[in-house]
mmCIF file of C-alpha atoms in Angstrom:
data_model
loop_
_atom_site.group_PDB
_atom_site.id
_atom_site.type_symbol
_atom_site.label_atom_id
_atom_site.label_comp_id
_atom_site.label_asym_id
_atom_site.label_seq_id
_atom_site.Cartn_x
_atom_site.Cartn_y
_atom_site.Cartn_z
ATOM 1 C CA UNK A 229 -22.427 -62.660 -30.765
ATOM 2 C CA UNK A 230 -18.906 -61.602 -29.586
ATOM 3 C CA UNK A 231 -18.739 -59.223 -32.453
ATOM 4 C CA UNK A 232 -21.749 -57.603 -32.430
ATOM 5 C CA UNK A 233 -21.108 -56.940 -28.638
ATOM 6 C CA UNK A 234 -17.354 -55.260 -29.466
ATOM 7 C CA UNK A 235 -18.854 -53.334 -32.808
ATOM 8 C CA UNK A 236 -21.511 -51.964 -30.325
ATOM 9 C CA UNK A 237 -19.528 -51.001 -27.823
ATOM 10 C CA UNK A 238 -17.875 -49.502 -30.411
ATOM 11 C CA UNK A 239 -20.834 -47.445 -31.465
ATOM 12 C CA UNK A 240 -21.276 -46.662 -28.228
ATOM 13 C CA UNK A 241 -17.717 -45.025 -27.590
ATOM 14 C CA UNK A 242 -17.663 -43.138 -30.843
ATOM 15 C CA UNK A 243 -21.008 -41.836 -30.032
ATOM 16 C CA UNK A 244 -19.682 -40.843 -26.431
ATOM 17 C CA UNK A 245 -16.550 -39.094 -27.701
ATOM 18 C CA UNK A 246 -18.505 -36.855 -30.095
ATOM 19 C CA UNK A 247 -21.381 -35.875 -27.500
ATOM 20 C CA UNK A 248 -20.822 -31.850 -27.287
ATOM 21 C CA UNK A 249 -22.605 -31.857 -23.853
ATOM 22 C CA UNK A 250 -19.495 -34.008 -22.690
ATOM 23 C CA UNK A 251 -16.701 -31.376 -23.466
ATOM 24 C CA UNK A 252 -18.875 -28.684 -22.168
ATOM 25 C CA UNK A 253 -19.256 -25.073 -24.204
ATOM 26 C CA UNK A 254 -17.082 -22.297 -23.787
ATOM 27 C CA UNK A 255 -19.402 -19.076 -22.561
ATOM 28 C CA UNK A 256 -18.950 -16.441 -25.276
ATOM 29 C CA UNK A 257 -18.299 -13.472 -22.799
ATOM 30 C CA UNK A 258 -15.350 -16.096 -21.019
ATOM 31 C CA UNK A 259 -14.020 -16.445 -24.501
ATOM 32 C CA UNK A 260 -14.110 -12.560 -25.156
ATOM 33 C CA UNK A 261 -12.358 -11.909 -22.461
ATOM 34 C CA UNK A 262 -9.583 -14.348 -22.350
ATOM 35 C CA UNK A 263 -8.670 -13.059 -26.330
ATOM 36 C CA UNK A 264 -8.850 -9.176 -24.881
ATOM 37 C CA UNK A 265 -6.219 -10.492 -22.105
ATOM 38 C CA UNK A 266 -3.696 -11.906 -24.535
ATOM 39 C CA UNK A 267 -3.794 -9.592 -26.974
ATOM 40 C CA UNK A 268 -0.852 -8.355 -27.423
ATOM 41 C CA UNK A 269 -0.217 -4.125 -26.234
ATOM 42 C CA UNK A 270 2.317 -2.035 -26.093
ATOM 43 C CA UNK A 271 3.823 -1.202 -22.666
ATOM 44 C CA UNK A 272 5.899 1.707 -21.592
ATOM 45 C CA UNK A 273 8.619 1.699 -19.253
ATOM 46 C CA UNK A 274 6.587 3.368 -16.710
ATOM 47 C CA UNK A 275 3.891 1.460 -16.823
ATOM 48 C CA UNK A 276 6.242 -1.953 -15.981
ATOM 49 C CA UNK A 277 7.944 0.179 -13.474
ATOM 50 C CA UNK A 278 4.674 0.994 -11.606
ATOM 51 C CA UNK A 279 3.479 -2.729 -11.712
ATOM 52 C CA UNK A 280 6.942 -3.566 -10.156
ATOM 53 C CA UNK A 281 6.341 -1.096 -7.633
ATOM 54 C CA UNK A 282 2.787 -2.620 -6.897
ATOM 55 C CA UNK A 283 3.889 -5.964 -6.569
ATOM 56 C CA UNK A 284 6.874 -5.197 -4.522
ATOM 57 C CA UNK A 285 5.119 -3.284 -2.010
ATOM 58 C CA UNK A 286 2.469 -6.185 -1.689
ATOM 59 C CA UNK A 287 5.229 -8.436 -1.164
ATOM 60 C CA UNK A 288 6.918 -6.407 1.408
ATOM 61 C CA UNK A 289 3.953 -5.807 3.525
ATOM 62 C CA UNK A 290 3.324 -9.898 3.269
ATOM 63 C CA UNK A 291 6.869 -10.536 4.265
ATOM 64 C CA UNK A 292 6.403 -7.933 7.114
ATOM 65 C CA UNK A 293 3.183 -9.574 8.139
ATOM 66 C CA UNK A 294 4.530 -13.167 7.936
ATOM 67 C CA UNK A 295 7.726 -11.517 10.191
ATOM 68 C CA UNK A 296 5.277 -10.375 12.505
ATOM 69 C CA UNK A 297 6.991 -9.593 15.700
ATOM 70 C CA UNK A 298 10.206 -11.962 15.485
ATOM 71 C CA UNK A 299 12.977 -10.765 17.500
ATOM 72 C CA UNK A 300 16.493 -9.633 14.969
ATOM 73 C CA UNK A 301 16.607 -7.250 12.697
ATOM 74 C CA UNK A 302 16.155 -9.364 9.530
ATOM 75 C CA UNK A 303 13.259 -11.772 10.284
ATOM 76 C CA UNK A 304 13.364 -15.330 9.580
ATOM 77 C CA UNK A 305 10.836 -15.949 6.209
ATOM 78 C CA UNK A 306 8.937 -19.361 6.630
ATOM 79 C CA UNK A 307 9.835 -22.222 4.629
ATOM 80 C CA UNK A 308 6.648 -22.073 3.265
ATOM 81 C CA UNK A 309 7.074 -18.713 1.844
ATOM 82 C CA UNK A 310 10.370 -19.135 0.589
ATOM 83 C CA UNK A 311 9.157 -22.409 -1.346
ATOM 84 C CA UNK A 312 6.323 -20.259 -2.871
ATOM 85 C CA UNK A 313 8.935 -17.348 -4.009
ATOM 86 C CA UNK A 314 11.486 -19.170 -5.292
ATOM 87 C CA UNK A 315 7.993 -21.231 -7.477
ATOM 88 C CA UNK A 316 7.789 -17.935 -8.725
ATOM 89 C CA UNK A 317 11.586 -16.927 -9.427
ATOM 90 C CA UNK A 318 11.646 -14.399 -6.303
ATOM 91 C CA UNK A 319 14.662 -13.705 -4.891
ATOM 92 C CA UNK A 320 14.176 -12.273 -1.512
ATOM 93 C CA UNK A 321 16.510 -11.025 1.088
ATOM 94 C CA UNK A 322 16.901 -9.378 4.296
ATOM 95 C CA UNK A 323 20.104 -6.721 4.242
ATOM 96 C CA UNK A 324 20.967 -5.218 7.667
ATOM 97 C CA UNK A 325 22.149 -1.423 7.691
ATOM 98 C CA UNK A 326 24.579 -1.908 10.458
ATOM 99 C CA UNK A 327 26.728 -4.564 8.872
ATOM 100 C CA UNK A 328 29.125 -4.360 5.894
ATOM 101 C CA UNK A 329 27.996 -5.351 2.817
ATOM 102 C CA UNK A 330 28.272 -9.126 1.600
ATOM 103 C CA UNK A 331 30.337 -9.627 -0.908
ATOM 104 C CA UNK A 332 27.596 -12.024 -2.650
ATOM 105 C CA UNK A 333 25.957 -8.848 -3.365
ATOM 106 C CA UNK A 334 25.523 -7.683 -7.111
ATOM 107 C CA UNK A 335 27.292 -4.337 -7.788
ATOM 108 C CA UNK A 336 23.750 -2.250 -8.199
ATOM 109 C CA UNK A 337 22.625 -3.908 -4.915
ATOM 110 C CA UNK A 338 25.528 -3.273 -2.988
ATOM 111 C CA UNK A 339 25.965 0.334 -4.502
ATOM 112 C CA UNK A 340 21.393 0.851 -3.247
ATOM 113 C CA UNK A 341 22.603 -0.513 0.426
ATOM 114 C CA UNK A 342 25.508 1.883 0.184
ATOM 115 C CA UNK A 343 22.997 4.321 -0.557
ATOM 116 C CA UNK A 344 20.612 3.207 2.098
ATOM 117 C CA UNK A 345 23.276 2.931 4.288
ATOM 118 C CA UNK A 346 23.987 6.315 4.244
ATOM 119 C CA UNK A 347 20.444 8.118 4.892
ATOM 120 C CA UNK A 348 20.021 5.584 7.514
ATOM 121 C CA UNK A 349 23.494 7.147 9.116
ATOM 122 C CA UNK A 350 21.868 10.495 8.682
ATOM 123 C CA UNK A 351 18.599 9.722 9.902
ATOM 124 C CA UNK A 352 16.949 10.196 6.677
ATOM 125 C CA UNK A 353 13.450 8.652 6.116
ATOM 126 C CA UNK A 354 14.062 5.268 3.708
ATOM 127 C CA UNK A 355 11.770 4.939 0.955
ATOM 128 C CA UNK A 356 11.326 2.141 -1.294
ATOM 129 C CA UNK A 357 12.945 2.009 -4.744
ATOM 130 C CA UNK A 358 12.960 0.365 -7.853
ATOM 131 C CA UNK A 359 16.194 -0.001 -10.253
ATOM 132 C CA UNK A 360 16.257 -2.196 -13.458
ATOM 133 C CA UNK A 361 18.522 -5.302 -13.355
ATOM 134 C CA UNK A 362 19.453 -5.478 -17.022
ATOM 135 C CA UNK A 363 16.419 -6.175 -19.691
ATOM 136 C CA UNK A 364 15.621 -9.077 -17.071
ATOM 137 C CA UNK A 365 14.852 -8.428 -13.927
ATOM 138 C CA UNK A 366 14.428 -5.492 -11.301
ATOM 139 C CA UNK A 367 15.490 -4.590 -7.885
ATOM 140 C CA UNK A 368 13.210 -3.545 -5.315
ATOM 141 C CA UNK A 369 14.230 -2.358 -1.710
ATOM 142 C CA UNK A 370 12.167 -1.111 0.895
ATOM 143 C CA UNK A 371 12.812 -0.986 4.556
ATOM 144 C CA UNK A 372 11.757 -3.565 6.981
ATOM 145 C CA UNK A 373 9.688 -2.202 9.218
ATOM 146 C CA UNK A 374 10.815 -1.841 12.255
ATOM 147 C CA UNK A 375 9.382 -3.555 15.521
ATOM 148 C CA UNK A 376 7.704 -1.417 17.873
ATOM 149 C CA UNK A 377 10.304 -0.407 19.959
ATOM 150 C CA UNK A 378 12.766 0.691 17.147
ATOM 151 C CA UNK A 379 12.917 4.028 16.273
ATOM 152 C CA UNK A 380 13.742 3.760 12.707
ATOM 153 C CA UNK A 381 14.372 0.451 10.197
ATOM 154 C CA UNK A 382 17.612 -1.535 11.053
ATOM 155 C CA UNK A 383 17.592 -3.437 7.168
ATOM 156 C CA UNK A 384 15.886 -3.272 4.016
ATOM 157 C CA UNK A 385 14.309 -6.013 2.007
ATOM 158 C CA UNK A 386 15.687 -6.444 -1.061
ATOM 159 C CA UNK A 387 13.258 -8.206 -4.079
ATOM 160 C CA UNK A 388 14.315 -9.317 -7.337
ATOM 161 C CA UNK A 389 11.176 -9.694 -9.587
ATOM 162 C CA UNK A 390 11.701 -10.785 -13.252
ATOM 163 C CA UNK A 391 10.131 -8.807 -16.221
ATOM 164 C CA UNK A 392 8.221 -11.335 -17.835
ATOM 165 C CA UNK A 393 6.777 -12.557 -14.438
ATOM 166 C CA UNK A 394 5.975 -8.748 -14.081
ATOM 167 C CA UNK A 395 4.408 -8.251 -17.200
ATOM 168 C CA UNK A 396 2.075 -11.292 -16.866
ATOM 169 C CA UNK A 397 0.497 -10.261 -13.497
ATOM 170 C CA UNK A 398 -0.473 -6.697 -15.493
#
């Protein structure tokens, strides 16, 4: 009796495993356009450069909104936020105009704050830019909006996005 009950069970399992309603079907049009996503295309330069510019600018104005109204020059980012960039391997900081630069600064980010620096001095408008770290990674600055009172940005934001992160939001 014992083994009829175990080679039934048995039966029962194997007949389980193989139902197709179980695992569920894939929906042809899902399928269609998961393979058009991954195939693989040929980018240009531009085109990455663009998408960097996109995403940077998104993540500025969410790092501006998230600052809201905090008193400073160079808000203070939520831990929150800062757990969620650094999940994505974004570097984020805050660079004030008025101070010297840090000397943790990578030469092409010191040299853009330099630069920033300057046309700030000058009362130039500051625009955002974006400047290729390498075959890695790429720099983008914009300035932090200033609170309501300020006349004119006191720092710039400075994001390092990586390529292949990049590439896979396109």
């Amino acid at each position: 009796m014992s083994s009829c009950k175990s080679i039934l069970i048995l039966v029962f399992c194997i007949l389980a495993a193989c139902d197709p309603g179980s695992q569920g079907r894939l929906d042809k049009e899902t399928f269609e356009a998961e393979q058009r996503r991954r195939e693989p295309r040929r980018l240009k330069e531009g085109e990455i450069t663009e998408a960097v510019r996109q995403q940077g600018n998104a993540l500025a104005e969410r790092l501006q909104r998230q600052a809201g109204e905090s008193p400073g020059c160079c808000p203070v980012l939520s831990q929150s936020l800062q757990d969620s960039l650094s999940q994505q391997q974004i570097r984020v900081s805050c660079l004030r105009l008025d101070a010297p630069p840090s000397t943790e600064l990578e030469q092409q980010e010191r040299e853009l704050l330099d630069a920033y620096q300057y046309s700030w001095e000058q009362g130039q408008p500051l625009e955002p830019n974006v400047q290729p770290l390498g075959k890695e990674a790429f720099l983008y600055t914009a300035p932090v909006s200033p609170m309501p009172a300020a006349e004119k940005p006191c720092a710039i934001w400075s994001i390092r996005l990586l390529r292949r992160q990049v590439i896979q939001h396109m």
